[in-house]
Tab-separated table of C-alpha atoms in Angstrom:
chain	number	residue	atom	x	y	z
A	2	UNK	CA	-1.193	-49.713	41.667
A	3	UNK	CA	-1.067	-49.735	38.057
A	4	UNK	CA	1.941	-49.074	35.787
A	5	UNK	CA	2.413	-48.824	32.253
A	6	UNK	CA	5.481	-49.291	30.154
A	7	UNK	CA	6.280	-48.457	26.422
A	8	UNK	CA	6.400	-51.974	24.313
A	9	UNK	CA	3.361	-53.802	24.005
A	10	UNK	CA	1.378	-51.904	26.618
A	11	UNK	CA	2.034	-54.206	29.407
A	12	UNK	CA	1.684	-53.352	33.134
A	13	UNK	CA	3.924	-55.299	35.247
A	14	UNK	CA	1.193	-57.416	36.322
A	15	UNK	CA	1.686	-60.296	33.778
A	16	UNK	CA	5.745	-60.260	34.949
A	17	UNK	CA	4.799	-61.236	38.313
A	18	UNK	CA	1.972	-63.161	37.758
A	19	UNK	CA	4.660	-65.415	35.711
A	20	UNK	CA	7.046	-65.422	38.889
A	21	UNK	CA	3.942	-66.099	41.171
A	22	UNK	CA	4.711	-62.839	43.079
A	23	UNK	CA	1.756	-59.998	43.729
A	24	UNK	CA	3.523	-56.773	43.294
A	25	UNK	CA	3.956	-55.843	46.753
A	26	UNK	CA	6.107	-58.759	47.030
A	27	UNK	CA	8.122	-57.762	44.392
A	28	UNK	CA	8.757	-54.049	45.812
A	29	UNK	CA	9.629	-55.609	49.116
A	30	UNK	CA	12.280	-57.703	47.220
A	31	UNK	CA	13.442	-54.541	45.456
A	32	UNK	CA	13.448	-52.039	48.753
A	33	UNK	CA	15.127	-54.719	50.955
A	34	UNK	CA	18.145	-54.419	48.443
A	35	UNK	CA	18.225	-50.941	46.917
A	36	UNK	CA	19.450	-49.655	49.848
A	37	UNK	CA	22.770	-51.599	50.006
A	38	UNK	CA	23.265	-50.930	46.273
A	39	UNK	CA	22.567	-47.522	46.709
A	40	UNK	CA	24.203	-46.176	49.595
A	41	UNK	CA	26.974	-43.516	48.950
A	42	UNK	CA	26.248	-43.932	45.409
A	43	UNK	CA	24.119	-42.082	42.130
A	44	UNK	CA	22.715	-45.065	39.716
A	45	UNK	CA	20.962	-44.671	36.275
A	46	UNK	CA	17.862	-47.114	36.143
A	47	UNK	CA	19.470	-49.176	34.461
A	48	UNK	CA	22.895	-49.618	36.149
A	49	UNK	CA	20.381	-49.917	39.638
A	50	UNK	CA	17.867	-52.513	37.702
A	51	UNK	CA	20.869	-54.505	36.517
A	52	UNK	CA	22.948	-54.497	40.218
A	53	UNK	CA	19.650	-55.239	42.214
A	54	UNK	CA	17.833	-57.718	40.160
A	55	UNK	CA	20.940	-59.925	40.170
A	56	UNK	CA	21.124	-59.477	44.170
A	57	UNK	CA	17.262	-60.564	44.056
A	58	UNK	CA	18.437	-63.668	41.841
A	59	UNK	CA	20.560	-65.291	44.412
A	60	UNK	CA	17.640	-65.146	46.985
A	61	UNK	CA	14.837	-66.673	44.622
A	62	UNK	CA	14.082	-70.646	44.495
A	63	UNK	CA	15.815	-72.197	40.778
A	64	UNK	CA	12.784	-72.533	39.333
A	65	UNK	CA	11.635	-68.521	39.737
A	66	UNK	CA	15.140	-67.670	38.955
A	67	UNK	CA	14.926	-69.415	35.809
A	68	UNK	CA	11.968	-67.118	34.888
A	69	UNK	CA	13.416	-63.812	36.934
A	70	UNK	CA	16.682	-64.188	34.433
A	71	UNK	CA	14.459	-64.979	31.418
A	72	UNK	CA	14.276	-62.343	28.813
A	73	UNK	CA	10.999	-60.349	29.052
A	74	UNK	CA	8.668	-58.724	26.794
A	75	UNK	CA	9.632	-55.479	27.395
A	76	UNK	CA	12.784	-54.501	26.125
A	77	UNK	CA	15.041	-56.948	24.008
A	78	UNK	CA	17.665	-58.127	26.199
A	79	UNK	CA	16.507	-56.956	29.190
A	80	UNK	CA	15.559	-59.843	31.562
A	81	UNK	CA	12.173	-60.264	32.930
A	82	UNK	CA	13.274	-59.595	36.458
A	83	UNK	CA	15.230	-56.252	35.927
A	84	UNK	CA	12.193	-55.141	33.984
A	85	UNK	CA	10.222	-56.077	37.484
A	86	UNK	CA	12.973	-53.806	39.135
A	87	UNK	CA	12.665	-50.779	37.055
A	88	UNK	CA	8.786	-50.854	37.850
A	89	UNK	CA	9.535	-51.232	41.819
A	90	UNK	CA	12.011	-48.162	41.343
A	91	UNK	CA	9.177	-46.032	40.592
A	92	UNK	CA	7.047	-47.163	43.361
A	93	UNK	CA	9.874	-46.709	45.628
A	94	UNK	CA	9.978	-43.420	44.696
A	95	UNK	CA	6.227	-42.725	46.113
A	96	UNK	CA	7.336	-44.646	48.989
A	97	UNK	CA	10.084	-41.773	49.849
A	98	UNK	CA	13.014	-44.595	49.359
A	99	UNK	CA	14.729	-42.914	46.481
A	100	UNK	CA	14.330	-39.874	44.274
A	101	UNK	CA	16.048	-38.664	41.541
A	102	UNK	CA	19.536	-36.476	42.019
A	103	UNK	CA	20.755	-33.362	39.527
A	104	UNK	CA	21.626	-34.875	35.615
A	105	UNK	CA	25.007	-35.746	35.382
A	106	UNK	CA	25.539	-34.824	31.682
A	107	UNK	CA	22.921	-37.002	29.701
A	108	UNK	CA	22.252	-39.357	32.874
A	109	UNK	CA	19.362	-38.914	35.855
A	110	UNK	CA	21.265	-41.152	38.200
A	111	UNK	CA	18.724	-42.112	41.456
A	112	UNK	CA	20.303	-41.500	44.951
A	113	UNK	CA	18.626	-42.290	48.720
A	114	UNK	CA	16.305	-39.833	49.745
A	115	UNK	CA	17.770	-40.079	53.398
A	116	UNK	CA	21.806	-39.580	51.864
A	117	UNK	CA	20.553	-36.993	49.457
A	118	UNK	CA	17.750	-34.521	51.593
A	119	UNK	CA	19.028	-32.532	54.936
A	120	UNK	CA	15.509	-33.065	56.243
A	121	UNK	CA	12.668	-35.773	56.423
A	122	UNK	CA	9.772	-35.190	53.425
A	123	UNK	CA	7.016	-33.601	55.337
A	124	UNK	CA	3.867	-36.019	55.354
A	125	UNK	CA	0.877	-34.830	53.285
A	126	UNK	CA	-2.737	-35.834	53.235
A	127	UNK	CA	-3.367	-38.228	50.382
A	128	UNK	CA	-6.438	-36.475	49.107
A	129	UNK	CA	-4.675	-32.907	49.617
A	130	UNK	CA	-2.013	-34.255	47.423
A	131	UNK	CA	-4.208	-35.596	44.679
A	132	UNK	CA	-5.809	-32.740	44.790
A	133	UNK	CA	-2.619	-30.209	44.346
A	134	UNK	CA	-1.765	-32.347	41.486
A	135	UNK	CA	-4.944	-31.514	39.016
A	136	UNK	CA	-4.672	-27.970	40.216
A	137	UNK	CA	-0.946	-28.270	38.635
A	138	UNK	CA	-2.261	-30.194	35.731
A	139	UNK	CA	-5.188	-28.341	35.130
A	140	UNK	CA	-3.107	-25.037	35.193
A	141	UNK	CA	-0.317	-26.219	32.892
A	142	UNK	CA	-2.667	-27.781	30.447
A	143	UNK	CA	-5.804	-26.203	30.866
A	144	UNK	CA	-8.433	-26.716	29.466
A	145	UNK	CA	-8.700	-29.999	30.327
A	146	UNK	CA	-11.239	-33.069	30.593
A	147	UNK	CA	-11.485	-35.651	32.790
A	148	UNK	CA	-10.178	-38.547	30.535
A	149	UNK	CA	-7.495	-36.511	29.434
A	150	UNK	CA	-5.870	-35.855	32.903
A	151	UNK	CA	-6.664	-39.769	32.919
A	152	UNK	CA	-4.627	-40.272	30.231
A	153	UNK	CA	-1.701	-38.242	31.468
A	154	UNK	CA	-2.011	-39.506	34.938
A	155	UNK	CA	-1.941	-43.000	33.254
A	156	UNK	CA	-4.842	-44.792	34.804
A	157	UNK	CA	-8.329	-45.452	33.431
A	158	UNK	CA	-10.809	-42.756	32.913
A	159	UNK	CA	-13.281	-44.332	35.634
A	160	UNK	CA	-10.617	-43.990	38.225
A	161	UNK	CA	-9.539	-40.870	38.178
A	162	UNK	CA	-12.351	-40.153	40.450
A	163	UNK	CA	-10.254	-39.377	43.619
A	164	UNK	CA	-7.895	-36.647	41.872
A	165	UNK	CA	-11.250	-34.438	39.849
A	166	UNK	CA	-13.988	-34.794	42.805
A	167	UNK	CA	-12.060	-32.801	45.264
A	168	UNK	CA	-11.490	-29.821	43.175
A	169	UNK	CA	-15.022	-29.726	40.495
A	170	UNK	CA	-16.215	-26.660	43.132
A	171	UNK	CA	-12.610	-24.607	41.630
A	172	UNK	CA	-12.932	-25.682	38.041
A	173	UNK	CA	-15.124	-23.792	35.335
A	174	UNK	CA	-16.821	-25.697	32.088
A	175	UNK	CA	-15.366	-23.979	29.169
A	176	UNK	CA	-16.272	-24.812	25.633
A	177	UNK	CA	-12.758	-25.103	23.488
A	178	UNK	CA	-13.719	-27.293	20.518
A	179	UNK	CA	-15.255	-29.432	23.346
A	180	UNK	CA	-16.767	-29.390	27.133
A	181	UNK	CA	-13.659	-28.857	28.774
A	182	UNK	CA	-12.800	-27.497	32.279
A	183	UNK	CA	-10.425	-24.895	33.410
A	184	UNK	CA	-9.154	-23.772	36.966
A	185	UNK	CA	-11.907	-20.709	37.551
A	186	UNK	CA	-8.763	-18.675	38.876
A	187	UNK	CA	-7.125	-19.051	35.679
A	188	UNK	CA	-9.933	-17.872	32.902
A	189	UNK	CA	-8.735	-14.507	33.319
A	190	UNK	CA	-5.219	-15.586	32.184
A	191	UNK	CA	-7.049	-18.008	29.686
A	192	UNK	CA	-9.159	-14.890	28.392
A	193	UNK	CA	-6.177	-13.211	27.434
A	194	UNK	CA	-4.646	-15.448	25.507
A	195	UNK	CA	-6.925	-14.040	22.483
A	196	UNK	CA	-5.220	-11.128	21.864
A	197	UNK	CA	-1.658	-12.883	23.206
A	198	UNK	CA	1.123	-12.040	20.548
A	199	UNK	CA	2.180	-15.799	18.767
A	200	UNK	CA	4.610	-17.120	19.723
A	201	UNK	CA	8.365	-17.539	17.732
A	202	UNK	CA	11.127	-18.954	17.478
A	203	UNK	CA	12.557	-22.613	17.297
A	204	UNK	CA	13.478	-25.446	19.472
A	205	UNK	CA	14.139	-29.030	19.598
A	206	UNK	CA	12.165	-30.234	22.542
A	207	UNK	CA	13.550	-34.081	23.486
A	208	UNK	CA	11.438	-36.565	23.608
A	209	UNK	CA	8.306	-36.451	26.253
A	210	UNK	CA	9.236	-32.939	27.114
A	211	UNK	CA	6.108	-31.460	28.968
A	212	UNK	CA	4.944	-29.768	25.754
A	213	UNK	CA	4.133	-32.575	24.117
A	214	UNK	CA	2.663	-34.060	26.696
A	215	UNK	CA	-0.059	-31.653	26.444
A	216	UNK	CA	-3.257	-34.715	25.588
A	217	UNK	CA	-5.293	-32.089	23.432
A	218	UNK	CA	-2.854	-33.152	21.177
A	219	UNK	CA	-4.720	-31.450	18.030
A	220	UNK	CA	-3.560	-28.070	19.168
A	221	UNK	CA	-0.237	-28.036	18.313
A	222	UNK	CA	-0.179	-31.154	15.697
A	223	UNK	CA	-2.493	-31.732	13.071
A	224	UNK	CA	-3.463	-35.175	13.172
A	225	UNK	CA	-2.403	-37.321	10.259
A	226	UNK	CA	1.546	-36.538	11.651
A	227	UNK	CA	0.564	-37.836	15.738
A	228	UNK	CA	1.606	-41.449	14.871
A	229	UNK	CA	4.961	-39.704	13.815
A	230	UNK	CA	5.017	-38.002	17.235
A	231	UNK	CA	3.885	-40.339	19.477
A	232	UNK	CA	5.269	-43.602	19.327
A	233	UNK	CA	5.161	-46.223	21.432
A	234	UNK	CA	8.464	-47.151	21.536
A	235	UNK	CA	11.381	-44.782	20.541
A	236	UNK	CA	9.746	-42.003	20.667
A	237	UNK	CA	11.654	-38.945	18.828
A	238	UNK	CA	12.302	-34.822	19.565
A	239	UNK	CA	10.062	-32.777	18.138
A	240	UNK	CA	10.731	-29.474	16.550
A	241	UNK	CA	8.958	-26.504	17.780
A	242	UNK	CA	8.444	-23.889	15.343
A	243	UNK	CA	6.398	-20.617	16.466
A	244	UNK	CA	4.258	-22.552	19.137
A	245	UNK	CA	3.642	-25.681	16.670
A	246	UNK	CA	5.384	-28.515	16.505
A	247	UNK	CA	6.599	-28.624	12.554
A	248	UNK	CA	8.845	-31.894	12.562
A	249	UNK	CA	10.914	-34.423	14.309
A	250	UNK	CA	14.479	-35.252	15.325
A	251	UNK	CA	16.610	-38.208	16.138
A	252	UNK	CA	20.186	-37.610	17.259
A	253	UNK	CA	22.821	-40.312	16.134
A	254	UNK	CA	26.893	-40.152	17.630
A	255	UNK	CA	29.935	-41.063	16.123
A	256	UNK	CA	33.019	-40.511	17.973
A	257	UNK	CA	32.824	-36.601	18.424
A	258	UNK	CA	30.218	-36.036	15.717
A	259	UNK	CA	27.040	-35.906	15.920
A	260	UNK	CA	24.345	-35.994	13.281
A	261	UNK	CA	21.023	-34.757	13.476
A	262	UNK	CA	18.306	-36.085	11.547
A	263	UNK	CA	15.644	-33.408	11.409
A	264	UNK	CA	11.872	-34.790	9.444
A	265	UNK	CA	10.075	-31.972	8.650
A	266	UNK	CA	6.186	-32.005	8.251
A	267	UNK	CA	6.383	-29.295	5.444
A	268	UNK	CA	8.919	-26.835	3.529
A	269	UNK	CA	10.938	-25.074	6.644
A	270	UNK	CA	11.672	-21.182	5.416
A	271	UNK	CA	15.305	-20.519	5.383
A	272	UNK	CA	15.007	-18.572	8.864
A	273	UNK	CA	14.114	-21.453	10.436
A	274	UNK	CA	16.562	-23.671	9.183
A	275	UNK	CA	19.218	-21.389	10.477
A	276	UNK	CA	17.475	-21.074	14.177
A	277	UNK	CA	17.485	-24.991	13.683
A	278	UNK	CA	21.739	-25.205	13.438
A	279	UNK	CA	22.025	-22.946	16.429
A	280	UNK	CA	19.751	-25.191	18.780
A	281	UNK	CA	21.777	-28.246	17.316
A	282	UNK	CA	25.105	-27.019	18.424
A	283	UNK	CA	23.570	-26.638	22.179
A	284	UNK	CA	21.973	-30.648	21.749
A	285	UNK	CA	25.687	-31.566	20.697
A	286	UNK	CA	27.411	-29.940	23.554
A	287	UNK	CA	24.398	-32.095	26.071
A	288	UNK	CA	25.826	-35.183	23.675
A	289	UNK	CA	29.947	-34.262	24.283
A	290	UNK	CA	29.937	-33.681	20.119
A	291	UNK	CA	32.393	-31.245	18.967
A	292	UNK	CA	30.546	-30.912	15.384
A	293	UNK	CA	27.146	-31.356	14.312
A	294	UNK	CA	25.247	-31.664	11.280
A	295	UNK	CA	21.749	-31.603	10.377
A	296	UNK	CA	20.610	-33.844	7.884
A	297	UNK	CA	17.110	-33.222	6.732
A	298	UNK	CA	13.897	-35.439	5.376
A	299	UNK	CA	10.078	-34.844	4.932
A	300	UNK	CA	7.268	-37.262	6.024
């Protein structure tokens, strides 16, 4: 299984190839200690990568431990090993081990699935499932090509095989600036989105809110600001203005205040600079702020 992280790009296969682990060693290292760090107890990642990647240290030879405690390439600081550990999390997740529990103010701490559900995940047929998911993806983002749901799904183009074949007899081609394919139970919906009033209003979406993870990215950003938008690392909140995104934001915290920078991609009208202040006092109350300001800029 392939997984990507922010940084340079890198899967965790060069990690382990460096500790001379394959990766299913590495999330049998990971499961055989999450669930003594974990038990009666909500994590963040990063409280969980730190306390099992150090319990994984003591077991591992000098010489892997050496590399395992090794700063890695993907976040500065963060050893090589507890970047290993975040990427097991997530396939522990598919493997039913842990899941995520209700935000505790800014925080999505992880929890056993076994402490946390009443009753057992039901068991569902691999293809059924892969299948349910495009039908979800398709309808939320719709139209839709192939390499795009690639691209969201975060594996190559070529392999995304398994998830389209199963559903091509319930999906209609649709030209929308491009062959693109829709659910055919959802053109109606899609037909009436001509005469659909546009949308208003204004919000500060955070960063990778399902919005913007939209890949026809063209539709609601023109496309000399997407390098603004999407970034690699760090990526920022985006302000949503009347069904386009129209600018960027980046929160910054000092004692109880809280200052938001907001970088506009044009002149905002004085309406909207208003709407802005109101959705920047709910964004300091998610922060603990008991003031906020907006400071503003233009790309």
């Amino acid at each position: 299984m392939a997984v990507k992280v922010s940084g340079d790009d890198l899967g965790v296969g060069p990690a382990v190839d460096r500790l001379g682990l394959s990766l299913t060693e590495a999330v049998d290292l990971a499961g055989a200690e999450i669930g003594d760090v974990l038990t009666g107890r909500r994590l963040t990642i990063a409280e969980l990568g730190t306390e099992v990647a150090n319990r994984i240290a003591r077991r591992l030879p000098s010489q892997q431990r050496d590399i395992w405690e090794h700063e890695g390439p993907y976040a500065a600081g963060q050893p090589l090993g507890e970047a290993v550990v975040h990427f097991c999390v997530r396939i522990l997740t598919l493997q039913r081990v842990v899941c995520f529990a209700p935000r505790d103010g800014n925080t999505a701490p992880f929890v056993l699935v076994d402490e946390w559900l009443e009753e057992p995940i039901p068991d569902i047929d691999p293809e059924a499932a892969r299948a349910e998911l495009l039908r979800r993806y398709l309808h939320s983002y719709g139209p839709s090509t192939r390499a795009d749901f690639a691209g969201w799904l975060g594996v190559r183009a070529g392999d995304a095989g398994p998830w389209w074949s199963p559903v091509e007899d319930e999906m209609t081609q649709v030209e929308y600036g491009r062959r693109t394919w829709v659910l055919t139970e959802d053109l109606d919906a899609l037909r009436s989105l001509r005469s659909a009033p546009t949308p208003k209003g204004v919000r500060l979406l955070p960063p990778s809110d399902p919005y913007t993870q939209l890949r026809d990215r063209e539709t609601i950003v023109d496309r000399q600001h997407h390098r603004d938008v999407w970034k690699t690392v760090g990526a920022p909140g985006t302000v949503l203005t009347d069904g386009r995104i129209t600018g960027i934001w980046r929160p910054r915290k000092s004692g109880r205040k809280l200052t938001i920078t907001v970088t506009t991609f044009g002149p905002l009208p004085a309406r909207t600079e208003k709407s802005l202040q109101a959705e920047a006092e709910q964004v300091a109350t998610l922060h603990g702020a008991s003031s906020v300001e907006i400071a503003y800029a233009t790309c």
